[in-house]
Short mmCIF file of C-alpha atoms and ligand atoms in Angstrom, two decimals:
data_model
loop_
_atom_site.label_atom_id
_atom_site.label_comp_id
_atom_site.label_asym_id
_atom_site.label_seq_id
_atom_site.Cartn_x
_atom_site.Cartn_y
_atom_site.Cartn_z
CA MET X 1 0.04 0.04 0.49
CA GLN X 2 1.07 3.39 -1.26
CA ALA X 3 1.47 5.63 1.58
CA ASN X 4 0.90 9.73 1.90
CA GLU X 5 3.52 10.71 3.41
CA ARG X 6 2.67 14.44 4.35
CA LEU X 7 -0.07 12.59 5.05
CA ALA X 8 1.19 10.33 7.64
CA GLY X 9 3.31 12.94 9.10
CA ILE X 10 1.18 15.74 10.25
CA PHE X 11 -1.71 13.12 10.89
CA ALA X 12 0.99 11.34 13.55
CA ASP X 13 2.00 14.30 15.60
CA LEU X 14 -1.56 15.62 15.92
CA ILE X 15 -2.52 12.42 17.01
CA SER X 16 -0.01 12.28 19.84
CA SER X 17 -0.62 15.88 20.26
CA ILE X 18 -4.47 15.65 21.19
CA GLY X 19 -3.20 12.28 23.02
CA GLU X 20 -0.87 14.67 25.02
CA VAL X 21 -3.81 17.26 25.54
CA VAL X 22 -5.83 14.27 27.43
CA LYS X 23 -3.40 12.10 29.62
CA ARG X 24 -2.19 16.06 30.78
CA ASN X 25 -5.81 16.69 31.86
CA ARG X 26 -6.89 13.30 32.81
CA VAL X 27 -9.60 13.50 30.56
CA THR X 28 -12.97 11.26 31.23
CA PRO X 29 -13.96 9.28 28.78
CA ALA X 30 -17.63 11.41 29.47
CA GLU X 31 -15.78 13.85 28.45
CA TYR X 32 -13.91 13.06 25.85
CA ARG X 33 -18.05 11.03 24.18
CA GLU X 34 -19.30 14.76 24.85
CA ALA X 35 -16.36 16.33 22.02
CA ILE X 36 -17.45 13.60 19.67
CA GLY X 37 -21.65 14.47 19.88
CA PHE X 38 -19.74 18.12 19.39
CA LEU X 39 -17.80 17.43 17.15
CA GLU X 40 -20.69 16.37 15.65
CA GLU X 41 -23.63 17.86 15.99
CA THR X 42 -21.10 21.26 14.51
CA ALA X 43 -20.87 19.30 11.48
CA THR X 44 -24.35 19.22 11.24
CA SER X 45 -25.00 22.46 11.42
CA GLY X 46 -22.71 23.30 9.04
CA GLU X 47 -20.65 25.28 11.12
CA LEU X 48 -17.43 23.01 11.15
CA PRO X 49 -16.07 25.62 8.43
CA LEU X 50 -16.85 28.36 10.93
CA LEU X 51 -14.84 26.40 13.82
CA CYS X 52 -11.91 25.66 12.08
CA ASP X 53 -11.88 29.25 11.33
CA VAL X 54 -12.60 30.63 14.27
CA PHE X 55 -9.55 28.40 15.46
CA LEU X 56 -7.00 27.01 13.41
CA GLY X 57 -7.68 29.74 10.55
CA VAL X 58 -4.49 32.33 11.55
CA ALA X 59 -2.27 29.55 12.51
CA VAL X 60 -2.80 28.82 8.25
CA ASP X 61 -3.07 31.74 7.13
CA GLU X 62 0.36 32.21 8.92
CA ALA X 63 2.14 28.77 7.99
CA ASN X 64 2.33 30.20 4.38
CA HIS X 65 3.04 33.68 3.89
CA PRO X 66 6.54 34.42 4.48
CA ALA X 67 7.38 37.87 4.66
CA ASP X 68 7.89 39.29 0.73
CA GLY X 69 7.84 42.86 0.96
CA GLY X 70 4.19 43.00 0.15
CA THR X 71 0.88 43.44 1.73
CA GLU X 72 0.25 41.28 4.90
CA SER X 73 -1.66 38.50 4.01
CA ASN X 74 -4.71 37.42 6.24
CA LEU X 75 -7.62 34.08 6.33
CA GLU X 76 -10.11 33.99 3.37
CA GLY X 77 -12.70 33.07 6.10
CA PRO X 78 -15.56 31.10 5.94
CA PHE X 79 -17.22 33.60 4.34
CA TYR X 80 -15.99 33.59 0.62
CA ALA X 81 -17.64 32.44 -2.10
CA ALA X 82 -17.06 31.86 -5.79
CA GLY X 83 -17.89 33.57 -8.75
CA ALA X 84 -19.15 36.82 -7.04
CA PRO X 85 -20.29 39.08 -9.51
CA ARG X 86 -17.74 41.41 -12.58
CA LEU X 87 -19.17 44.38 -11.70
CA GLU X 88 -18.62 48.30 -14.65
CA ARG X 89 -16.99 51.45 -13.52
CA PRO X 90 -17.51 53.47 -11.54
CA TYR X 91 -17.83 50.20 -9.28
CA THR X 92 -20.61 50.12 -6.54
CA LEU X 93 -20.72 46.85 -4.77
CA PRO X 94 -24.45 45.18 -5.50
CA GLN X 95 -26.29 45.82 -2.81
CA ARG X 96 -29.97 46.33 -2.17
CA GLU X 97 -31.94 49.97 -3.70
CA ASP X 98 -32.37 50.56 0.63
CA GLU X 99 -29.14 49.02 1.66
CA PRO X 100 -29.19 49.94 5.48
CA GLY X 101 -25.36 51.69 6.64
CA GLU X 102 -23.40 54.16 6.38
CA VAL X 103 -21.79 54.81 2.11
CA LEU X 104 -18.45 53.96 2.76
CA VAL X 105 -15.70 54.55 -0.98
CA LEU X 106 -12.36 52.64 -0.58
CA SER X 107 -9.56 53.76 -3.24
CA GLY X 108 -6.13 52.87 -3.31
CA SER X 109 -3.60 51.79 -5.42
CA VAL X 110 -1.74 48.85 -6.10
CA ARG X 111 1.79 48.37 -6.98
CA SER X 112 4.53 46.39 -7.47
CA THR X 113 7.13 45.73 -4.34
CA ASP X 114 9.02 48.03 -6.41
CA GLY X 115 6.56 51.31 -6.21
CA THR X 116 5.29 49.73 -9.51
CA PRO X 117 1.42 50.36 -11.24
CA ILE X 118 -0.29 47.31 -11.71
CA THR X 119 -2.57 47.63 -14.25
CA GLY X 120 -5.21 45.07 -14.00
CA ALA X 121 -5.34 43.24 -10.89
CA LEU X 122 -9.05 41.86 -10.12
CA PHE X 123 -10.52 42.52 -6.68
CA ASP X 124 -13.25 39.93 -5.30
CA VAL X 125 -14.18 42.02 -2.47
CA TRP X 126 -17.06 40.17 -0.20
CA GLN X 127 -18.58 41.53 2.69
CA GLY X 128 -21.15 41.45 5.75
CA ASP X 129 -23.50 43.55 5.72
CA ALA X 130 -24.72 46.60 8.52
CA ALA X 131 -26.33 44.32 10.30
CA GLY X 132 -22.97 41.71 10.38
CA LEU X 133 -24.85 39.02 7.75
CA TYR X 134 -22.93 37.56 4.76
CA SER X 135 -25.21 36.81 1.30
CA ASN X 136 -24.84 33.23 0.45
CA PHE X 137 -24.33 32.47 4.04
CA MET X 138 -27.10 33.62 5.41
CA PRO X 139 -30.63 34.20 5.02
CA GLY X 140 -31.51 38.05 4.55
CA PRO X 141 -28.97 39.62 2.21
CA PRO X 142 -30.70 38.53 -1.54
CA GLU X 143 -26.92 36.30 -3.41
CA TRP X 144 -24.09 38.72 -4.45
CA ASN X 145 -24.85 41.13 -1.58
CA LEU X 146 -21.60 42.86 -0.98
CA ARG X 147 -19.98 41.00 -3.28
CA GLY X 148 -17.91 42.18 -6.50
CA ARG X 149 -15.30 41.83 -8.91
CA PHE X 150 -13.27 44.55 -10.28
CA THR X 151 -9.57 45.91 -11.36
CA SER X 152 -7.77 48.07 -11.07
CA ASP X 153 -7.91 50.92 -13.91
CA ASP X 154 -4.37 51.77 -15.97
CA ARG X 155 -2.34 53.98 -13.74
CA GLY X 156 -2.71 51.00 -11.00
CA GLY X 157 -6.11 52.75 -9.25
CA PHE X 158 -9.55 52.14 -7.75
CA GLU X 159 -12.33 52.72 -6.26
CA VAL X 160 -15.71 51.33 -5.54
CA ARG X 161 -18.66 52.34 -3.73
CA THR X 162 -19.77 49.93 0.03
CA VAL X 163 -21.30 50.58 3.09
CA ILE X 164 -19.29 50.33 6.20
CA PRO X 165 -20.08 46.96 7.81
CA ALA X 166 -21.05 45.58 11.25
CA PRO X 167 -19.02 43.92 13.76
CA TYR X 168 -19.75 40.12 13.08
CA GLU X 169 -20.64 38.42 15.25
CA ILE X 170 -20.52 34.96 15.76
CA PRO X 171 -24.29 33.19 15.81
CA LYS X 172 -25.00 32.61 20.26
CA ALA X 173 -27.89 29.67 18.95
CA GLY X 174 -25.52 27.13 16.59
CA PRO X 175 -22.54 24.78 19.16
CA THR X 176 -19.95 27.35 18.28
CA GLY X 177 -21.17 30.97 20.02
CA ARG X 178 -22.22 28.52 22.60
CA LEU X 179 -17.85 26.63 23.37
CA LEU X 180 -17.64 30.34 23.02
CA ALA X 181 -19.48 30.97 26.19
CA ALA X 182 -18.42 28.24 27.66
CA LEU X 183 -15.13 29.77 27.53
CA GLY X 184 -16.44 32.76 28.92
CA ARG X 185 -15.98 34.45 25.69
CA HIS X 186 -16.76 37.22 23.44
CA ALA X 187 -18.17 36.14 20.23
CA PHE X 188 -17.27 39.11 17.39
CA ARG X 189 -15.04 39.61 15.10
CA PRO X 190 -14.32 43.88 14.43
CA ALA X 191 -15.87 45.06 11.03
CA HIS X 192 -13.72 44.39 8.53
CA ILE X 193 -14.11 43.67 4.22
CA HIS X 194 -12.55 41.26 2.35
CA VAL X 195 -9.71 40.82 -0.56
CA LYS X 196 -8.50 38.76 -2.63
CA LEU X 197 -6.02 40.70 -5.11
CA SER X 198 -4.70 38.73 -8.39
CA HIS X 199 -2.51 40.02 -11.50
CA PRO X 200 -0.98 36.71 -13.66
CA ASP X 201 3.13 38.31 -13.40
CA HIS X 202 1.95 38.51 -9.79
CA GLU X 203 1.51 36.55 -6.32
CA SER X 204 -1.86 36.94 -5.11
CA LEU X 205 -3.43 38.35 -2.52
CA THR X 206 -6.44 36.58 0.61
CA THR X 207 -6.51 39.72 3.58
CA GLN X 208 -8.70 41.66 5.62
CA LEU X 209 -9.31 45.72 6.53
CA TYR X 210 -10.72 46.69 9.79
CA PHE X 211 -10.65 50.91 10.49
CA GLU X 212 -9.75 53.27 13.31
CA GLY X 213 -11.28 52.71 16.33
CA ASP X 214 -13.31 49.60 16.47
CA SER X 215 -13.95 48.01 19.84
CA TYR X 216 -13.42 45.18 19.23
CA LEU X 217 -10.29 45.28 17.08
CA GLY X 218 -8.22 44.36 20.46
CA SER X 219 -9.57 41.38 20.78
CA ASP X 220 -10.72 39.85 17.46
CA VAL X 221 -12.52 36.58 18.63
CA VAL X 222 -11.32 35.36 16.20
CA ASP X 223 -7.40 36.83 16.68
CA ALA X 224 -6.32 37.97 13.23
CA VAL X 225 -6.31 41.79 13.58
CA LYS X 226 -2.81 43.21 11.70
CA ASP X 227 -1.87 46.30 12.42
CA SER X 228 -1.34 46.88 8.74
CA LEU X 229 -4.02 46.36 7.74
CA VAL X 230 -6.55 48.95 10.33
CA VAL X 231 -7.61 51.46 7.38
CA ARG X 232 -9.32 55.48 9.29
CA LEU X 233 -12.03 56.04 7.98
CA LEU X 234 -12.55 60.26 7.12
CA PRO X 235 -15.59 62.23 6.20
CA GLY X 236 -16.67 62.05 2.66
CA GLU X 237 -16.29 64.65 -0.21
CA GLY X 238 -18.93 66.77 -0.12
CA GLY X 239 -20.25 65.17 3.13
CA GLN X 240 -22.11 61.75 1.76
CA GLY X 241 -20.88 58.79 3.86
CA MET X 242 -17.52 57.31 5.29
CA GLU X 243 -14.10 57.35 3.08
CA ALA X 244 -10.79 55.63 2.93
CA VAL X 245 -7.58 54.25 1.28
CA TYR X 246 -5.58 51.81 1.19
CA ASP X 247 -2.43 50.25 -1.04
CA PHE X 248 -1.80 46.85 -1.69
CA VAL X 249 1.23 45.51 -2.77
CA LEU X 250 2.05 42.45 -4.73
CA PRO X 251 5.93 41.17 -4.94
CA PRO X 252 6.24 39.63 -8.53
CA SER X 253 5.26 36.41 -8.73
CA ALA X 254 7.79 33.41 -7.97
CA ALA X 255 7.51 31.89 -11.64
CA LYS X 256 7.75 35.06 -12.84
CA LYS X 257 11.18 35.97 -11.35
CA THR X 258 12.71 32.81 -12.70
CA ALA X 259 11.31 32.90 -15.90
CA ARG X 260 13.59 36.23 -16.43
CA PRO X 261 16.92 35.32 -17.67
CA LYS X 262 15.38 33.32 -19.77
CA GLU X 263 13.10 35.94 -20.97
CA ALA X 264 15.63 38.84 -21.26
CA VAL X 265 17.84 36.90 -23.56
CA ALA X 266 14.86 35.93 -25.85
CA GLY X 267 14.15 39.31 -26.29
C1 MBD D 1 -15.90 35.89 9.33
O1 MBD D 1 -16.47 36.82 9.48
C2 MBD D 1 -14.94 35.91 9.75
O2 MBD D 1 -14.10 36.10 8.44
C3 MBD D 1 -14.19 34.62 9.87
C4 MBD D 1 -12.42 35.03 9.47
C5 MBD D 1 -14.30 34.49 11.19
C6 MBD D 1 -15.01 33.80 11.11
C7 MBD D 1 -16.19 34.55 10.30
FE1 FE D 2 -15.72 37.87 7.36
#
């Protein structure tokens, strides 16, 4: 039988780590059964991705993103949906006619690590609404609400109109919320906007933006906040809504770097 060496190594490490925890804490058979029941209920309720992202998502992000000179990454979270609508300029995230919440215009630039503007970088943006609800995953908002894809312009700039999301609270009634309550922890994430940014010649980025002054910046239930990802909200031009600016940096892709000498010879 052909073993999957990668899987076998990680699994052995995982099981011995959990075994140590069981022995150190003298976990009883009843507690062990209760833990299994909890996992079973979490899976049945559809909260397994949520539970895993709350407790392990940050570790996976940290394990995969060395400082590379680009914008810092952040975990994807459980509410990404591939295939969001492609938007036309001027960009506005799809929203209800009476979308609740304060208007936010997010703008800025996309550059390479050497400062060169990146044209045609593809943004894939998603966020919760002003009640903290994500479309496509929760009842309430219409499909694709506050989700959209758009590109940076010929000077590497971008501007998109949306609304300021509310801090997200993990539902109290579900297994994840009950676990957090039993741990004596609140269930809030600070308000955030998710961004995936990609370009064929550059490393792709998955990150989140947060807002200065948010009361949960220092106590994110997921502990994902990085200082470099916090934007300042300023009153919008003409006294309407708010504005925030963020400049993204993408390193050239590793493949591109190694291909360059050949290109130079050919060119
Ligand atoms: C979220 O909205 C989120 O972004 C993460 C990482 C975990 C739970 C809910
Ligand atoms: Fe989120």
